[in-house]
Coordinates of N, CA and C in Angstrom, one line a residue:
M1 N 9.6 186.7 150.5 CA 8.5 185.9 150.8 C 8.6 184.2 150.0
N2 N 8.2 183.2 150.5 CA 8.5 182.0 150.0 C 7.5 181.1 149.1
A3 N 7.7 180.4 149.0 CA 6.9 179.8 147.6 C 5.0 179.5 148.7
D4 N 4.9 179.1 150.0 CA 3.9 178.9 150.3 C 3.1 180.2 150.3
E5 N 3.8 181.4 150.4 CA 3.2 182.8 151.0 C 3.1 183.5 149.5
A6 N 3.0 182.9 148.3 CA 2.5 183.0 147.4 C 1.2 183.1 146.6
S7 N 0.5 183.9 146.1 CA -0.6 183.8 145.7 C -0.7 182.4 144.5
P8 N -1.9 182.3 144.4 CA -1.9 181.1 142.6 C -1.4 182.1 141.7
L9 N -1.7 182.9 141.6 CA -1.6 183.9 140.2 C 0.1 184.1 140.1
E10 N 0.4 184.4 141.4 CA 2.2 184.8 141.6 C 3.1 183.1 141.4
R11 N 2.7 182.2 141.9 CA 3.0 180.8 141.2 C 3.0 180.5 139.7
A12 N 1.5 180.8 139.3 CA 1.3 180.6 137.5 C 2.2 181.4 137.1
L13 N 2.4 182.8 137.6 CA 3.3 184.0 136.7 C 5.1 183.6 136.6
L14 N 5.5 182.8 138.2 CA 6.6 182.4 138.2 C 7.0 181.1 137.4
A15 N 6.0 180.0 137.4 CA 6.0 179.0 136.6 C 6.4 179.6 135.2
A16 N 5.3 180.2 134.6 CA 5.5 180.4 133.4 C 6.9 181.2 133.1
F17 N 7.2 182.2 133.6 CA 8.2 183.0 133.4 C 10.0 181.7 133.7
G18 N 9.3 180.5 134.0 CA 10.7 179.4 134.6 C 10.6 178.8 133.1
A19 N 9.5 178.3 132.5 CA 9.4 177.6 131.5 C 9.9 178.5 130.5
G20 N 9.6 179.9 130.3 CA 9.9 180.6 129.4 C 11.3 180.3 129.6
L21 N 12.1 180.7 130.3 CA 13.2 180.7 130.0 C 14.4 179.6 129.8
V22 N 13.5 178.3 130.5 CA 14.0 177.1 129.8 C 13.8 177.1 128.1
F23 N 12.5 177.6 127.7 CA 12.2 177.1 126.9 C 13.2 178.2 125.5
G24 N 13.7 179.4 126.1 CA 14.5 180.4 125.2 C 16.2 179.6 125.6
A25 N 16.4 179.4 126.6 CA 17.7 178.8 126.4 C 17.8 177.4 125.9
G26 N 16.7 176.5 125.5 CA 16.8 175.3 124.4 C 16.4 176.0 123.3
L27 N 15.9 177.0 122.6 CA 16.1 177.9 121.2 C 17.8 178.2 121.0
A28 N 18.4 179.4 121.8 CA 19.6 179.7 121.9 C 20.6 178.2 121.9
L29 N 20.2 177.4 122.5 CA 21.0 176.2 122.5 C 21.4 175.6 121.1
S30 N 20.4 175.2 121.0 CA 20.1 174.6 119.3 C 20.0 175.4 118.3
A31 N 20.4 177.1 118.5 CA 20.6 177.5 117.2 C 19.3 178.3 116.9
M32 N 18.2 178.1 117.1 CA 16.9 178.1 116.6 C 16.7 179.4 116.4
T33 N 17.6 180.3 117.0 CA 17.0 181.8 117.3 C 18.0 182.5 115.8
H34 N 18.7 181.4 115.3 CA 19.4 182.0 114.1 C 19.0 181.7 113.1
P35 N 17.8 182.4 112.2 CA 17.3 181.8 110.4 C 18.1 181.5 109.8
E36 N 19.3 181.2 109.6 CA 20.2 180.8 108.8 C 20.1 179.6 109.2
K37 N 20.5 179.1 110.4 CA 19.8 177.3 110.7 C 18.8 176.9 110.4
V38 N 17.9 177.9 110.6 CA 16.3 177.5 110.3 C 16.4 177.1 108.6
L39 N 16.5 178.1 108.0 CA 16.7 178.2 106.4 C 17.1 177.2 106.0
G40 N 18.6 176.7 106.3 CA 19.2 175.6 106.2 C 18.6 174.5 105.9
F41 N 17.7 174.3 107.4 CA 17.1 173.0 107.4 C 16.1 173.0 106.1
L42 N 15.4 173.7 106.0 CA 14.4 174.4 105.3 C 15.1 174.0 103.4
D43 N 15.8 174.2 102.9 CA 16.7 174.2 102.0 C 17.2 172.7 101.4
L44 N 16.3 172.3 101.2 CA 16.4 170.8 100.8 C 17.2 170.6 99.2
S45 N 17.2 171.5 98.4 CA 18.2 171.7 97.4 C 19.9 172.1 97.4
G46 N 19.9 172.7 98.4 CA 20.8 173.4 98.7 C 21.4 172.5 99.4
H47 N 22.6 173.4 100.4 CA 23.2 173.0 101.5 C 22.5 172.3 102.9
W48 N 21.7 171.0 102.4 CA 20.8 170.8 103.6 C 21.6 170.8 105.0
D49 N 20.8 171.5 106.5 CA 21.3 171.4 107.5 C 20.3 170.1 108.1
P50 N 20.6 169.1 108.6 CA 19.5 168.1 109.3 C 19.7 168.0 110.6
S51 N 20.4 168.8 111.5 CA 20.5 169.2 112.9 C 19.4 169.5 113.1
L52 N 18.5 170.2 112.9 CA 17.1 170.5 113.5 C 16.3 169.1 113.8
L53 N 16.6 168.3 113.3 CA 16.1 167.0 113.2 C 15.7 166.6 114.7
L54 N 17.3 166.5 115.1 CA 17.6 166.4 116.3 C 16.7 167.1 117.9
V55 N 16.4 168.3 117.3 CA 15.6 169.5 117.8 C 13.8 168.7 117.7
L56 N 13.8 168.2 116.6 CA 12.3 168.2 116.3 C 12.0 166.7 117.2
G57 N 13.1 165.9 117.2 CA 12.7 164.6 117.5 C 13.0 164.5 119.2
S58 N 13.5 165.2 119.6 CA 13.8 165.2 121.3 C 12.7 166.0 121.8
A59 N 11.9 166.9 121.5 CA 10.6 167.6 121.4 C 9.4 166.7 121.5
T60 N 9.8 166.1 120.6 CA 8.1 165.4 120.5 C 8.6 163.8 120.6
G61 N 9.9 163.1 121.4 CA 9.6 162.5 122.1 C 9.2 162.6 123.6
I62 N 9.4 163.7 123.9 CA 9.8 164.3 125.7 C 8.0 164.6 125.3
A63 N 7.5 165.1 124.6 CA 5.9 165.5 124.6 C 5.3 164.6 124.3
G64 N 5.4 163.5 123.4 CA 5.4 161.4 124.0 C 4.7 161.1 124.9
I65 N 5.9 161.7 125.4 CA 5.6 160.8 126.7 C 5.1 160.9 127.9
A66 N 5.5 162.7 128.2 CA 5.1 163.2 129.3 C 3.4 163.6 128.9
F67 N 2.7 164.1 127.8 CA 1.6 164.3 128.2 C 0.4 163.5 128.2
P68 N 0.7 162.1 128.1 CA -0.1 161.0 128.8 C 0.0 161.3 130.2
L69 N 1.2 161.2 130.7 CA 1.5 160.8 132.1 C 1.0 162.4 132.9
I70 N 0.9 163.4 132.2 CA 0.4 164.5 132.9 C -0.9 164.8 132.8
L71 N -1.3 164.5 131.7 CA -2.8 164.0 131.2 C -4.3 163.2 132.5
R72 N -3.0 162.8 132.6 CA -3.6 161.7 133.7 C -4.1 162.1 135.6
R73 N -3.3 163.5 135.6 CA -3.8 163.8 136.6 C -5.2 164.6 136.5
K74 N -5.7 165.1 137.7 CA -7.2 165.1 137.5 C -7.0 166.9 137.2
A75 N -6.2 167.3 137.6 CA -6.0 168.9 137.2 C -4.7 169.4 137.2
P76 N -3.9 170.5 136.7 CA -2.3 170.9 136.6 C -2.2 171.3 137.9
L77 N -0.8 171.3 138.1 CA -0.2 171.9 139.4 C -0.5 173.6 139.9
L78 N -0.9 174.1 139.0 CA -1.1 175.5 139.3 C -2.3 175.6 138.7
M79 N -3.4 175.2 138.2 CA -4.2 175.5 137.4 C -5.8 174.7 138.2
P80 N -7.2 175.4 138.0 CA -7.6 174.4 138.7 C -8.4 173.2 137.0
G81 N -7.7 173.4 136.4 CA -8.6 172.1 135.5 C -7.5 172.5 134.1
F82 N -7.4 171.4 132.8 CA -6.8 171.1 131.7 C -7.8 172.3 130.9
E83 N -7.0 172.8 130.3 CA -7.4 173.3 128.4 C -6.9 172.6 127.4
V84 N -7.7 171.6 127.2 CA -7.6 170.5 126.4 C -8.3 171.2 125.1
P85 N -7.8 171.2 123.7 CA -9.0 171.8 122.7 C -9.9 170.6 122.4
S86 N -10.7 171.4 121.7 CA -12.1 170.6 121.9 C -12.1 170.3 119.8
A87 N -11.5 171.0 119.3 CA -11.7 170.8 117.6 C -11.1 169.3 117.4
T88 N -11.3 168.5 116.5 CA -10.7 167.3 116.3 C -10.5 167.3 115.0
R89 N -11.0 168.5 114.2 CA -11.3 168.2 112.8 C -10.2 169.3 112.0
I90 N -9.7 169.2 111.1 CA -8.4 170.4 109.9 C -9.6 170.7 109.5
D91 N -10.3 172.3 109.8 CA -10.7 173.1 108.8 C -10.0 173.8 107.9
P92 N -10.6 174.7 107.1 CA -9.9 175.3 105.7 C -9.4 176.7 106.8
R93 N -9.7 177.3 108.0 CA -9.2 178.1 108.7 C -8.1 178.0 109.1
L94 N -7.5 176.6 109.5 CA -6.5 176.0 110.1 C -5.2 175.7 109.0
A95 N -6.4 175.1 108.0 CA -5.2 175.1 107.0 C -4.6 176.2 106.3
F96 N -5.5 177.3 106.4 CA -5.0 178.4 105.8 C -3.9 179.6 106.8
G97 N -4.2 179.0 107.6 CA -3.0 179.8 109.0 C -2.0 179.0 109.1
A98 N -2.2 177.7 109.1 CA -0.7 176.9 109.0 C 0.0 177.0 107.6
L99 N -0.4 177.1 106.8 CA 0.3 177.9 105.5 C 1.0 179.1 105.3
L100 N 0.3 180.2 106.3 CA 0.6 181.2 106.2 C 1.9 181.1 107.3
F101 N 1.5 180.7 108.2 CA 2.7 180.6 109.4 C 3.5 180.0 108.6
G102 N 3.9 179.0 107.9 CA 4.8 178.3 107.0 C 5.5 178.8 106.2
L103 N 4.9 179.5 105.3 CA 5.5 180.2 104.4 C 6.1 181.5 105.0
G104 N 5.5 182.4 106.3 CA 6.2 183.6 106.8 C 7.8 182.8 107.4
W105 N 7.5 181.3 108.1 CA 9.0 180.7 108.6 C 10.2 180.4 107.7
G106 N 9.2 180.5 106.8 CA 10.0 179.7 105.5 C 10.9 180.7 104.7
I107 N 10.0 181.7 105.3 CA 10.9 183.3 104.1 C 11.8 183.7 104.9
S108 N 11.6 184.2 106.0 CA 12.4 185.0 107.3 C 13.1 184.1 108.3
G109 N 12.8 182.8 108.1 CA 13.8 182.2 109.2 C 13.4 182.0 110.2
Y110 N 12.0 183.0 111.0 CA 11.5 183.0 112.4 C 10.7 182.9 112.8
C111 N 10.3 182.1 113.4 CA 8.9 181.7 114.2 C 9.0 182.4 115.6
P112 N 7.7 182.8 116.3 CA 7.8 183.7 117.5 C 8.0 183.2 118.6
G113 N 8.3 181.9 118.8 CA 9.3 181.9 119.8 C 10.7 182.0 119.9
P114 N 11.6 181.9 118.9 CA 12.6 181.9 118.6 C 12.9 184.0 118.0
A115 N 11.8 184.5 117.6 CA 12.0 186.0 117.9 C 12.2 186.2 119.0
I116 N 11.3 186.3 119.5 CA 11.1 186.8 121.4 C 12.4 186.6 121.9
A117 N 13.2 185.3 121.6 CA 14.3 185.0 122.3 C 15.6 185.7 121.7
L118 N 15.2 185.8 120.6 CA 16.4 186.7 120.0 C 16.6 188.1 120.7
L119 N 15.3 188.6 121.5 CA 15.7 189.9 121.7 C 16.6 189.9 123.0
A120 N 16.7 188.8 123.4 CA 17.8 188.9 124.2 C 19.5 189.2 123.7
A121 N 19.3 189.0 122.3 CA 20.7 189.0 121.9 C 20.8 190.7 121.5
L122 N 19.8 191.8 121.9 CA 20.2 192.9 121.4 C 21.4 194.0 122.3
P123 N 22.3 194.9 121.7 CA 21.7 195.1 120.5 C 22.1 194.6 119.2
G124 N 22.8 193.5 119.2 CA 23.4 192.2 118.5 C 22.5 192.3 116.8
S125 N 22.4 190.6 117.2 CA 21.6 190.5 116.5 C 20.3 190.0 116.2
G126 N 19.6 190.7 117.8 CA 18.6 190.5 118.0 C 17.5 192.2 117.0
R127 N 18.5 192.6 116.2 CA 17.9 193.8 115.7 C 16.9 193.2 114.6
E128 N 17.0 192.2 114.1 CA 16.4 191.8 113.1 C 14.7 191.2 113.8
A129 N 14.6 190.6 114.7 CA 13.5 190.4 115.3 C 12.9 191.5 115.9
L130 N 13.5 192.7 115.8 CA 12.3 194.2 116.1 C 11.7 194.7 115.0
L131 N 12.4 194.0 113.5 CA 11.6 194.0 112.6 C 10.1 193.0 112.2
F132 N 10.8 192.0 112.9 CA 9.7 190.8 112.4 C 8.8 190.9 113.7
L133 N 9.0 191.4 115.2 CA 7.9 191.1 115.8 C 6.4 192.1 115.8
P134 N 6.8 193.3 114.6 CA 5.2 193.9 114.8 C 5.2 193.7 113.5
A135 N 5.3 193.1 112.6 CA 4.5 192.3 111.6 C 4.0 191.5 112.4
L136 N 4.8 190.3 113.1 CA 4.0 189.2 114.0 C 2.8 189.8 114.6
L137 N 3.0 190.9 115.4 CA 1.7 191.4 116.0 C 0.8 192.0 115.1
I138 N 0.8 192.5 114.1 CA -0.3 193.1 112.8 C -0.9 191.9 112.5
G139 N 0.1 191.2 112.3 CA -0.6 189.8 111.4 C -1.6 189.1 112.6
S140 N -1.4 188.7 113.7 CA -2.0 188.4 114.6 C -3.3 189.3 115.2
W141 N -3.1 190.8 115.1 CA -4.6 191.2 115.0 C -5.3 191.2 113.9
I142 N -5.0 191.3 112.7 CA -5.7 190.8 111.4 C -6.3 189.6 111.5
G143 N -5.1 188.7 112.2 CA -6.0 187.4 112.4 C -7.4 187.2 113.2
R144 N -6.7 187.9 114.6 CA -8.3 188.1 115.6 C -9.2 188.7 115.1
W145 N -8.8 189.9 114.2 CA -9.8 190.8 113.8 C -10.8 190.5 113.1
S146 N -10.4 189.1 112.2 CA -10.8 188.6 111.0 C -11.6 187.4 111.6
A147 N -11.0 186.9 112.4 CA -12.3 185.7 113.2 C -13.2 186.2 114.1
L148 N -13.2 187.3 114.5 CA -14.1 188.1 115.6 C -14.8 188.0 114.5
A149 N -14.6 188.6 113.1 CA -15.7 189.9 111.9 C -16.6 188.5 111.6
S150 N -15.6 187.1 111.1 CA -16.8 186.0 110.5 C -17.4 185.1 111.6
V151 N -17.0 185.5 113.1 CA -18.0 184.5 113.8 C -19.2 185.5 114.1
S152 N -18.9 186.9 114.2 CA -20.1 187.8 114.3 C -21.0 187.7 113.3
K153 N -20.8 187.4 111.7 CA -21.3 187.4 110.6 C -22.0 185.8 111.0
W154 N -21.5 184.8 110.9 CA -21.9 183.5 111.0 C -23.1 183.6 112.5
S155 N -22.8 184.4 113.7 CA -23.6 184.5 114.8 C -25.1 185.1 114.3
L156 N -25.2 186.0 113.9 CA -25.6 186.9 113.3 C -26.8 186.4 112.4
E157 N -26.2 185.8 111.4 CA -27.0 184.6 110.6 C -27.5 183.5 111.0
T158 N -27.1 182.9 112.3 CA -27.5 181.8 112.8 C -28.4 181.9 114.5
G159 N -27.7 182.9 114.5 CA -28.4 183.4 116.2 C -27.7 182.7 117.0
G160 N -26.4 182.1 117.1 CA -26.0 181.2 117.8 C -24.1 181.8 118.2
L161 N -23.5 180.7 118.7 CA -22.2 180.7 119.1 C -21.5 182.1 120.2
P162 N -21.5 181.9 121.2 CA -21.2 182.8 122.0 C -19.6 183.3 121.6
L163 N -19.2 184.3 121.8 CA -17.8 184.8 121.0 C -16.7 184.9 122.2
A164 N -17.3 184.5 123.7 CA -16.7 184.1 124.4 C -15.6 182.6 124.3
N165 N -16.2 182.0 123.3 CA -15.2 180.9 122.7 C -14.3 181.3 122.0
L166 N -13.7 182.4 122.0 CA -12.5 183.0 121.0 C -11.6 183.2 121.8
G167 N -12.0 183.7 123.1 CA -10.9 184.0 124.1 C -10.6 185.3 124.3

């Protein structure tokens, strides 16, 4: 089957798979799949490793150039329209979630992308990811459950806000 015969869903899945491969390769190349590297970057009082600033700087620079160019288009290549977040303020839930994410990353040295990419290293160093990922999924489920519970409570009290906005 060539690209012209593929359905829009197949094209989107293929593009997502390709983007995931590039992302995973970038994580492996930058050593972000190794928690020691990340923890070394976060250890400002010990033997600080500033090399991840190159990763952060290059990602930020590319995104800063690419996003304005991409958003000039009427629609993405494989979707009917852009899904740009509408929230413009930092609320307590966002701040608390960011704090939890940062604490978890700082304690373990893992964040979701590198942990998933590290599964490719099984059975070697990927074993740690097998411990991290179930905790990630449980935490995500608790977060989703608490968000649905708080929205449902708010909706009952005010008579508004459709649950469809939670995706």
